Coordinates of C-alpha atoms and ligand atoms in Angstrom, one line a residue:
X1 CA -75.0 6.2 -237.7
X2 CA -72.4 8.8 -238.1
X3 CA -72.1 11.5 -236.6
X4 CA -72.3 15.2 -238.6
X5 CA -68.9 16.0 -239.8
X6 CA -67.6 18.8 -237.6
X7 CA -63.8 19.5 -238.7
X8 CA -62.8 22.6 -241.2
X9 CA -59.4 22.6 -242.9
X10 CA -58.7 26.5 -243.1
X11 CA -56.0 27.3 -246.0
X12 CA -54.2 31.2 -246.1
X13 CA -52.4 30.6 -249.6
X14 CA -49.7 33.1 -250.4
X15 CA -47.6 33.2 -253.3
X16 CA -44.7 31.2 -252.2
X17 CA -46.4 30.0 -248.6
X18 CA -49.4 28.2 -247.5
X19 CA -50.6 28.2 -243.7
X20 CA -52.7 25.6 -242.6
X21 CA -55.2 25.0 -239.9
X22 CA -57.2 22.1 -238.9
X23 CA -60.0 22.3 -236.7
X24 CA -63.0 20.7 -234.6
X25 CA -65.6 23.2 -234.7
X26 CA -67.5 21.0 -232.2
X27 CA -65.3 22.7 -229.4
X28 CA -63.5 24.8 -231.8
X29 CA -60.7 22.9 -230.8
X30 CA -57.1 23.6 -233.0
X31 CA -56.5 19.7 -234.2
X32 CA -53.2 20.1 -236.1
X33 CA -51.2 23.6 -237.5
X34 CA -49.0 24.3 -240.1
X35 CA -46.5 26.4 -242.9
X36 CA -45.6 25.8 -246.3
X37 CA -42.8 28.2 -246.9
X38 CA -40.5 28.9 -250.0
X39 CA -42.7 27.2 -252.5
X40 CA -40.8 26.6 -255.7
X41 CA -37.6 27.2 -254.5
X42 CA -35.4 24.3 -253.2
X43 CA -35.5 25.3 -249.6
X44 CA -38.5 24.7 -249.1
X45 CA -39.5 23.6 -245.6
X46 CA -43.0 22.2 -244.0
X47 CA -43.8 22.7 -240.1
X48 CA -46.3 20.5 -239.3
X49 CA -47.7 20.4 -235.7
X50 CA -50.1 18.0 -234.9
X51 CA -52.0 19.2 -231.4
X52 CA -54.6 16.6 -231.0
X53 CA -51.9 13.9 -231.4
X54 CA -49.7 15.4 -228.7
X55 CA -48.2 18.3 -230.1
X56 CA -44.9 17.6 -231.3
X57 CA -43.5 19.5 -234.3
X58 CA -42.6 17.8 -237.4
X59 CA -39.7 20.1 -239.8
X60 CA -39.4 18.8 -243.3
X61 CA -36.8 20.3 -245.3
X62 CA -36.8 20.2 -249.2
X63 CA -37.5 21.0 -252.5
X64 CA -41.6 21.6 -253.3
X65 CA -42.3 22.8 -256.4
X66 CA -45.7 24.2 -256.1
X67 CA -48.8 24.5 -254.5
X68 CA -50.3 21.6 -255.3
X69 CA -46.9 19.3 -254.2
X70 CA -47.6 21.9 -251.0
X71 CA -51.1 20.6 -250.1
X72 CA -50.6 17.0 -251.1
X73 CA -47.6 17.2 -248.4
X74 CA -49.6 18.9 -246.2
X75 CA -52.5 15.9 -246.1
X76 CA -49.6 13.5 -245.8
X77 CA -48.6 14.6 -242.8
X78 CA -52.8 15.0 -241.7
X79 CA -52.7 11.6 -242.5
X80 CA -49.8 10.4 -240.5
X81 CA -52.0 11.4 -237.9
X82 CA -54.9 9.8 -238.5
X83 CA -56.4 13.0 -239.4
X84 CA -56.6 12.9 -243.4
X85 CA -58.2 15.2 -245.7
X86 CA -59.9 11.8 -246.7
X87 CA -61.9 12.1 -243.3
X88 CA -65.5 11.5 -243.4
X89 CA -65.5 14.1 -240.8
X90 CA -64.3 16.7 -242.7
X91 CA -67.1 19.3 -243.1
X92 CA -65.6 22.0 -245.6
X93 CA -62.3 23.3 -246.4
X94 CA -62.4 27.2 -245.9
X95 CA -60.1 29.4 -247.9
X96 CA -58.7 33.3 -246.7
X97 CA -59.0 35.1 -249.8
X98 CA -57.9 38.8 -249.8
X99 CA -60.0 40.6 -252.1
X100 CA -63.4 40.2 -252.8
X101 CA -64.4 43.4 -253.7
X102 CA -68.0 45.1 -253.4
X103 CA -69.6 41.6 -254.4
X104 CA -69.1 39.6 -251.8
X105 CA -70.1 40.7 -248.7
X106 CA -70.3 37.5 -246.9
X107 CA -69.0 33.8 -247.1
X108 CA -69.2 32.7 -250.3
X109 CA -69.5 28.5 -251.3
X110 CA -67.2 28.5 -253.9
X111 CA -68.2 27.8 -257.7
X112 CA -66.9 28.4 -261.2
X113 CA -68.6 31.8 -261.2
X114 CA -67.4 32.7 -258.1
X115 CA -64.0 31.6 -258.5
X116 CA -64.1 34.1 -262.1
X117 CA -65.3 37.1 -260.1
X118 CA -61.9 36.5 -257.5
X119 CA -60.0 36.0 -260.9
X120 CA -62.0 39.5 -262.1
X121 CA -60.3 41.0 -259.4
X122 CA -57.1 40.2 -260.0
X123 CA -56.1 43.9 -261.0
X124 CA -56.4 45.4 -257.6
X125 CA -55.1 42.5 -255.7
X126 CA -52.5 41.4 -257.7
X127 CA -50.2 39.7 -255.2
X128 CA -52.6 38.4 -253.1
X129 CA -55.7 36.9 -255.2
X130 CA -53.6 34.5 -257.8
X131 CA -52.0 32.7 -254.9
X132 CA -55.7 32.3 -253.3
X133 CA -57.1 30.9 -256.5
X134 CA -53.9 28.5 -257.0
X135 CA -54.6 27.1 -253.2
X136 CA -58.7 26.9 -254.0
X137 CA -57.9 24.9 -257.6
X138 CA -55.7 22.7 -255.8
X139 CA -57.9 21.9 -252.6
X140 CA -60.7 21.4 -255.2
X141 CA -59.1 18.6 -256.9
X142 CA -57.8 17.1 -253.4
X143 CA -61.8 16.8 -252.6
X144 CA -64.4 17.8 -255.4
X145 CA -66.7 16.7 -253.3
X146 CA -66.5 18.7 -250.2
X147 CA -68.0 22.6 -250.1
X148 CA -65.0 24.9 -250.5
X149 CA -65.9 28.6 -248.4
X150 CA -64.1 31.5 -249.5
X151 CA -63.6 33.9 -246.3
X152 CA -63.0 37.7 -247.9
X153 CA -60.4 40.3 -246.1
X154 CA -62.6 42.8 -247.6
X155 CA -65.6 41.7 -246.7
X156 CA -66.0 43.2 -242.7
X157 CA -65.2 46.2 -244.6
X158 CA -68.4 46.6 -247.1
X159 CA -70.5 48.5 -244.5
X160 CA -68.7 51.5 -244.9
X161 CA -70.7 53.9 -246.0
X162 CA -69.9 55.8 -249.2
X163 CA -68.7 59.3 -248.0
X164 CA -66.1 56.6 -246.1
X165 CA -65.0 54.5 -249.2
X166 CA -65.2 57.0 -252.0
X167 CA -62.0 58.9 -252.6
X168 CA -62.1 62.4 -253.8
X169 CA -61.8 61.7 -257.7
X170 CA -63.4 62.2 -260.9
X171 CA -66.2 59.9 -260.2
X172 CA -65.7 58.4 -264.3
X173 CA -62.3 57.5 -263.8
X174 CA -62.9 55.8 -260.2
X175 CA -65.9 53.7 -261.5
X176 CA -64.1 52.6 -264.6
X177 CA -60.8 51.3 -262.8
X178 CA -62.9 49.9 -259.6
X179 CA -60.5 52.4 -257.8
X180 CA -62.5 53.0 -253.8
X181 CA -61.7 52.2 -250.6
X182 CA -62.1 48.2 -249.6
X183 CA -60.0 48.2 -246.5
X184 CA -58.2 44.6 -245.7
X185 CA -57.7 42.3 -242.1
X186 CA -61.6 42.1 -242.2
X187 CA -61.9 38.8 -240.8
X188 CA -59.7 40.1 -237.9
X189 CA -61.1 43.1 -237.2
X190 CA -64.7 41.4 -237.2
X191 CA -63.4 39.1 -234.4
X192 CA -61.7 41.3 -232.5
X193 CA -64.6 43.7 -232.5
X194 CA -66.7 41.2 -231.3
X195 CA -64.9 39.8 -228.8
X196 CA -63.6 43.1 -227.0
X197 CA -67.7 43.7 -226.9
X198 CA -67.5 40.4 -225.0
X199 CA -64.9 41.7 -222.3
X200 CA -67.2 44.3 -221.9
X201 CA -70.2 42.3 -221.4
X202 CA -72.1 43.9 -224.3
X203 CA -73.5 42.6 -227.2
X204 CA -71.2 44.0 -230.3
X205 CA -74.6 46.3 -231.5
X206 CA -74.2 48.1 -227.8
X207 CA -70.6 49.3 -228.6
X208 CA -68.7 51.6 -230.5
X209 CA -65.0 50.4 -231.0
X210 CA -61.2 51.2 -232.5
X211 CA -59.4 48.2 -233.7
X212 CA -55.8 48.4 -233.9
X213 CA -54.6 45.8 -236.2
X214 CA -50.5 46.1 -235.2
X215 CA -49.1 43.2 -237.2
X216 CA -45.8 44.0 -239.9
X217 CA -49.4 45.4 -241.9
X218 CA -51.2 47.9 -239.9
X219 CA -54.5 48.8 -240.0
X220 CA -57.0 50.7 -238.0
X221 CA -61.0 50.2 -238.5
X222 CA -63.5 51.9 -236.6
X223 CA -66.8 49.9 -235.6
X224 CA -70.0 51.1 -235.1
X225 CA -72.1 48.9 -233.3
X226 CA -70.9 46.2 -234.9
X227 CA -70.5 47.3 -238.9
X228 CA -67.4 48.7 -239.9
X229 CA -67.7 52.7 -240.9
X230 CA -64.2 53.2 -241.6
X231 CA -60.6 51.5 -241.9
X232 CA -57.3 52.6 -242.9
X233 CA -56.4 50.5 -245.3
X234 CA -57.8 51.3 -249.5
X235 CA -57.6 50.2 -252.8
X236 CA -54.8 48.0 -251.5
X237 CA -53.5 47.4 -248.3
X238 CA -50.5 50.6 -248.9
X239 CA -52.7 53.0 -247.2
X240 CA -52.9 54.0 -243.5
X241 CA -50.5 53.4 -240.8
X242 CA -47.3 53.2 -241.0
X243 CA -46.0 49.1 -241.2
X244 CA -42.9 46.8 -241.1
X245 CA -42.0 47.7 -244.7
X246 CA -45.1 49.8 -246.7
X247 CA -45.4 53.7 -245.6
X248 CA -49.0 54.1 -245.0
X249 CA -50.0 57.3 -246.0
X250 CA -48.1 59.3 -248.3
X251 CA -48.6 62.8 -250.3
X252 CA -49.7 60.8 -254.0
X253 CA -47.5 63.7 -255.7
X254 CA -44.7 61.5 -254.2
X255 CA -45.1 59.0 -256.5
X256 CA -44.8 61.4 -259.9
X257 CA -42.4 63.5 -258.2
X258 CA -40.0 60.3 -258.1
X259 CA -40.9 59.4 -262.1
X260 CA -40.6 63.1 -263.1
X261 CA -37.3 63.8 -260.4
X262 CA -35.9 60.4 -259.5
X263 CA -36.8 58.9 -263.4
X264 CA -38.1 55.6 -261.4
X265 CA -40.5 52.9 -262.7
X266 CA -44.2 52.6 -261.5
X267 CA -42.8 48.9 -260.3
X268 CA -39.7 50.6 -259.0
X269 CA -42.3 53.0 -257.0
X270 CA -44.2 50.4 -255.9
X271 CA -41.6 48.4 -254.7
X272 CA -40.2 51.2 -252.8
X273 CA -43.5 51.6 -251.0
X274 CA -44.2 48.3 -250.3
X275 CA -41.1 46.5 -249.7
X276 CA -38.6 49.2 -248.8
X277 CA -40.7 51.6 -246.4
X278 CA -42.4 52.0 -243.2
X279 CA -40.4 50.9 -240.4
X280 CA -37.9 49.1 -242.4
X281 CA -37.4 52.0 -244.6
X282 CA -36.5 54.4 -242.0
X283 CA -34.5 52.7 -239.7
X284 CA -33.5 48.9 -241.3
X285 CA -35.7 47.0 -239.1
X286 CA -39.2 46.2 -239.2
X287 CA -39.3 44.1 -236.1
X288 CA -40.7 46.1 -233.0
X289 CA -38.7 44.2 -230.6
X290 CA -35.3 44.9 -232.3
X291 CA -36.4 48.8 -233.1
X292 CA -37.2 48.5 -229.2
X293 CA -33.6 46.8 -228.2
X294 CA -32.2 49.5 -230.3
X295 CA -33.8 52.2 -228.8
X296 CA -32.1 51.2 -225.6
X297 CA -29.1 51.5 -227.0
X298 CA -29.6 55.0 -227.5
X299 CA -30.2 54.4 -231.8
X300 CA -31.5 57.8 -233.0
X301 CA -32.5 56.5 -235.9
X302 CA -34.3 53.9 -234.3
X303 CA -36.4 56.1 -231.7
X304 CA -37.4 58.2 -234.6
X305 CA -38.8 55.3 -236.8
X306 CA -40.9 54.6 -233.2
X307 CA -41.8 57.9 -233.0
X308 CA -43.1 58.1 -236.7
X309 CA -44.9 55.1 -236.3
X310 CA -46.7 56.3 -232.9
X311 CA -47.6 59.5 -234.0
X312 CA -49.4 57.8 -237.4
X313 CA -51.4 55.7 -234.8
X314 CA -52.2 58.9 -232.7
X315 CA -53.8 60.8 -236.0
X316 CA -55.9 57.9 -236.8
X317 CA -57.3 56.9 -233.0
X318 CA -58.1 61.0 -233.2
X319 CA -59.9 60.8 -236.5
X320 CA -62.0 57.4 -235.6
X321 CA -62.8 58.9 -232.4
X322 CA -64.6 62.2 -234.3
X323 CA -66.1 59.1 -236.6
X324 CA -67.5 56.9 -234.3
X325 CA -68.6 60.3 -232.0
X326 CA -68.7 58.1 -229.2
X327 CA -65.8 55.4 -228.7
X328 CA -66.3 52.2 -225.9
X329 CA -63.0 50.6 -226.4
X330 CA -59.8 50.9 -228.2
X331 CA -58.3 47.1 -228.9
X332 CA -54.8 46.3 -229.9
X333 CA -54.7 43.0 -231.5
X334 CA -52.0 41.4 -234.3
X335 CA -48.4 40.9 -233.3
X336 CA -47.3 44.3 -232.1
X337 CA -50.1 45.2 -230.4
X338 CA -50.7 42.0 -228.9
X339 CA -47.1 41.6 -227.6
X340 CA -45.1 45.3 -227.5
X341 CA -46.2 46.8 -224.1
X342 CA -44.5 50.0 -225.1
X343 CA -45.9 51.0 -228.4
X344 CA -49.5 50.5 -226.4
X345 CA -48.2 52.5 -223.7
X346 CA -46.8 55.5 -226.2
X347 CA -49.6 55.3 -228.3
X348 CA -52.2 56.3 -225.4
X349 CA -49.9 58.8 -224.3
X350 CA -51.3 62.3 -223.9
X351 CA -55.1 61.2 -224.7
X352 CA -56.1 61.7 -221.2
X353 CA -58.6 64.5 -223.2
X354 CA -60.0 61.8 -225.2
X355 CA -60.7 59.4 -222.3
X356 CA -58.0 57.2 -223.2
X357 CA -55.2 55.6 -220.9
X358 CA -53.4 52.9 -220.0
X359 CA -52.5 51.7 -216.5
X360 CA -48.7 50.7 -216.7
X361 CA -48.8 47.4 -214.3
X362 CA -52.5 46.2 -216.2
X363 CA -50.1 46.5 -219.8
X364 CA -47.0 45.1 -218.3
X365 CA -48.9 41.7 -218.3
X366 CA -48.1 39.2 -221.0
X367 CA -50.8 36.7 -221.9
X368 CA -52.5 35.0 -224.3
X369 CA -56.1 36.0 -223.0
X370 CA -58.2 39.4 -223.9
X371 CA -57.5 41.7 -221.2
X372 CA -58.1 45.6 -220.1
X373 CA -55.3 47.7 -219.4
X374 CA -57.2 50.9 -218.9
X375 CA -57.0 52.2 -215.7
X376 CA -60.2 51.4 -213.2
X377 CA -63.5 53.2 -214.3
X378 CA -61.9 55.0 -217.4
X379 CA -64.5 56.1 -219.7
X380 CA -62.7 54.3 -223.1
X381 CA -61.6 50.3 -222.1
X382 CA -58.2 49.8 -223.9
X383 CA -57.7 46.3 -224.5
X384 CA -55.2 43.9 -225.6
X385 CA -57.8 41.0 -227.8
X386 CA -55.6 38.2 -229.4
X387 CA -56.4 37.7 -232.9
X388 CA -57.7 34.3 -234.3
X389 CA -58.2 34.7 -238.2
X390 CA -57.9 31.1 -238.8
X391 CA -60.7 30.3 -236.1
X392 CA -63.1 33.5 -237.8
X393 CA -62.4 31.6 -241.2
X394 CA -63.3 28.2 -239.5
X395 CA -66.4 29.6 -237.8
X396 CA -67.6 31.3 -240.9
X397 CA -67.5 27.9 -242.9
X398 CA -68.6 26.1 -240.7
X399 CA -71.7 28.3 -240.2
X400 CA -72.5 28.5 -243.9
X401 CA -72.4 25.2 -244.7
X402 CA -74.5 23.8 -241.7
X403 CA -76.8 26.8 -242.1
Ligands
ADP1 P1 -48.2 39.5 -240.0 O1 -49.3 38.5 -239.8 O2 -48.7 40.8 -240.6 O3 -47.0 39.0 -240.8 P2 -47.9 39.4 -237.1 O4 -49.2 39.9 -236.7 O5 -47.5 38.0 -236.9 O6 -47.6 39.9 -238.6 O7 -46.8 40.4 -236.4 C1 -45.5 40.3 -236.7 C2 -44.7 41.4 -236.0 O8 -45.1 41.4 -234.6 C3 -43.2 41.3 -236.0 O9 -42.7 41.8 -237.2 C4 -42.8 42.1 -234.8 O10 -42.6 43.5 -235.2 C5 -44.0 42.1 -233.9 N1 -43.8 41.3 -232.7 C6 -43.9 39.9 -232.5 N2 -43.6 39.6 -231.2 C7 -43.3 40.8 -230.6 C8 -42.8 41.1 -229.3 N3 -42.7 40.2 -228.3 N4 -42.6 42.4 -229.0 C9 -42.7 43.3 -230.0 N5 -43.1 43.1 -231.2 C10 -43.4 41.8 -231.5

């Protein structure tokens, strides 16, 4: 007899990229890891690390033209391992897709409809949910046979109660355009929410939290026993904090006062506040460490991107806090806020009235473990709570299609 199939192939398609995951949700153990980058261009280059066959990373450079050539080079190299996508034990393949708007709230099989509706919502997610389709078609034809789980960004996010989500606009318009509030890193802040409860030894429905997704996107969320009441992020993941390259919150009038003043393009807008801002925009860099090495240096320029992107953080821990009424934990999670001790540090600074700290030799440590690095008996825990998307996809998939 054999046994239940236990492993989940998770897939994050982007346009030119596709990152890979294969794992054992028996032990939730990380079999084999991976990137596709530069799709359809002719440096295109495949990092395949196999971890339950020892761990030793395979580079392939060359030319692959598209997706499909991506994930039939991706289950080659499975395959070298003895781990192919042909595998009996292969229970589902689960796919990160950005947008799913108000339908889907939840893990969703994927079918034909459901595969229109993500297509339906092409408009509002227009670099994000064509690449997701692309890497579901393709994974489809790989194995028609196997259940195919699309795992929504926004979905964490569909708790938020209306007065949250709505923006302040003729209610006509906003309904006819599906313009609201969907918020985005869903999956992450849902696991990191949960498992800072954990630290605490609570159950999430006991705890009241502010999620700090620090990655080069931002976003905040604020978590109300569980559910998600508000995020930072809107219509598209522009809105909020200040990133590595988009400007987070911004005056609107900006955007006609550069087509009236400036005579620039709605693509020439929106490339300037996705691409060119943020951190990148104001100082060249959107890496924290090299902003950081810089500010060493003395780099004015530098210090006041930091200082920029602190005080954003600082408005929005202030306005979750009057949210949530009562806040349990702030958790830093994504690259930045796992790894840059001093934005942490700066962030915190001054919110002694708010019951919020950090104690400098608890967020000196580096490691990859949640930890607290508020001070002893402080009435707010800060924590630092890695991130796992790919393991939230897995765990989702795997639980709908054993359910
Ligand atoms: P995304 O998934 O949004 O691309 P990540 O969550 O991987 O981003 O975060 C990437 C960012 O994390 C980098 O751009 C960099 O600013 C920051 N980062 C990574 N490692 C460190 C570090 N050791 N110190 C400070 N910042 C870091």
């Amino acid at each position: 007899m054999t046994a239940n199939p236990t492993r989940v192939l998770v897939l994050n398609s982007g346009s030119s990229s596709v990152k890979y995951q294969l794992l054992d949700m028996a032990d939730s153990a990380r079999l084999a890891v991976g990137l596709v980058e530069r799709i359809g261009e002719e440096t295109s280059r495949l990092t395949h690390t196999p971890l339950a066959a020892g761990g030793e990373r395979r580079v392939t450079d060359g030319p692959i033209a598209d997706h499909d050539a991506a994930l039939k080079a991706v289950a080659a190299e499975l395959a070298a391992d003895g781990l192919g996508l042909d595998s009996p034990q292969l229970a589902a393949i689960g796919h990160r897709v950005v947008h799913g708007g108000l339908k889907f709230t939840a893990p969703t099989v994927i079918d034909e409809v459901v595969l229109a509706e993500i297509e339906r919502l092409v408009p509002v997610a227009p670099l994000h949910n064509p690449a997701n389709i692309t890497g579901i078609r393709t994974a489809q034809a790989l194995r028609p046979d196997l259940p195919q789980v699309a795992v929504f960004d926004t979905a964490f996010h569909t708790t938020m109660p209306e007065h949250a989500a709505r923006y302040a606009i003729d209610v006509a318009t906003a309904d006819a355009h599906r313009i609201r509030r969907y918020g985005f890193h869903g999956t992450s802040h849902a696991y990191v929410s949960r498992r800072t409860a954990h630290l605490l030894g609570k159950d999430p429905s006991e705890v009241n939290v502010i999620v700090l997704h620090l990655g080069n996107g931002a976003s905040a969320s604020a978590v109300a026993g569980g559910r998600c009441v508000d995020t930072s992020m809107g219509l598209t993941p522009l809105e909020g904090l200040v990133m590595g390259t988009r400007s987070g919150d911004i005056d609107p009038a900006v955007t006609f006062h550069l087509k009236r003043v400036a005579g620039m393009s709605a693509d020439e807008i929106d490339d300037l506040l996705n691409k060119r801002s943020g951190l990148v925009g104001l100082c060249g860099d959107n890496d924290m460490r090299e902003i950081r090495r810089r500010i060493d240096e003395g780099d004015e320029a530098a210090a006041l991107a930091f200082d920029i992107y602190i005080h954003r953080l600082k408005k929005y821990l202030g306005a979750y806090t009057a949210v949530l009424g009562r806040v349990d934990a702030v958790a830093f999670t994504a690259g930045v806020g796992e790894n840059a001790a001093p934005v942490r540090a700066a962030a915190m600074a001054g919110l002694e009235g708010l019951g919020m700290a950090v104690d400098a030799d608890r967020n000196a440590v580096r490691s990859d473990e949640p930890r607290l690095i508020s001070p002893e008996g402080a009435s707010v825990a800060v924590a630092v709570v890695p991130t796992d998307e790919e393991l939230e996809i897995a765990r989702q998939t795997y639980a709908l299609v054993t359910a």
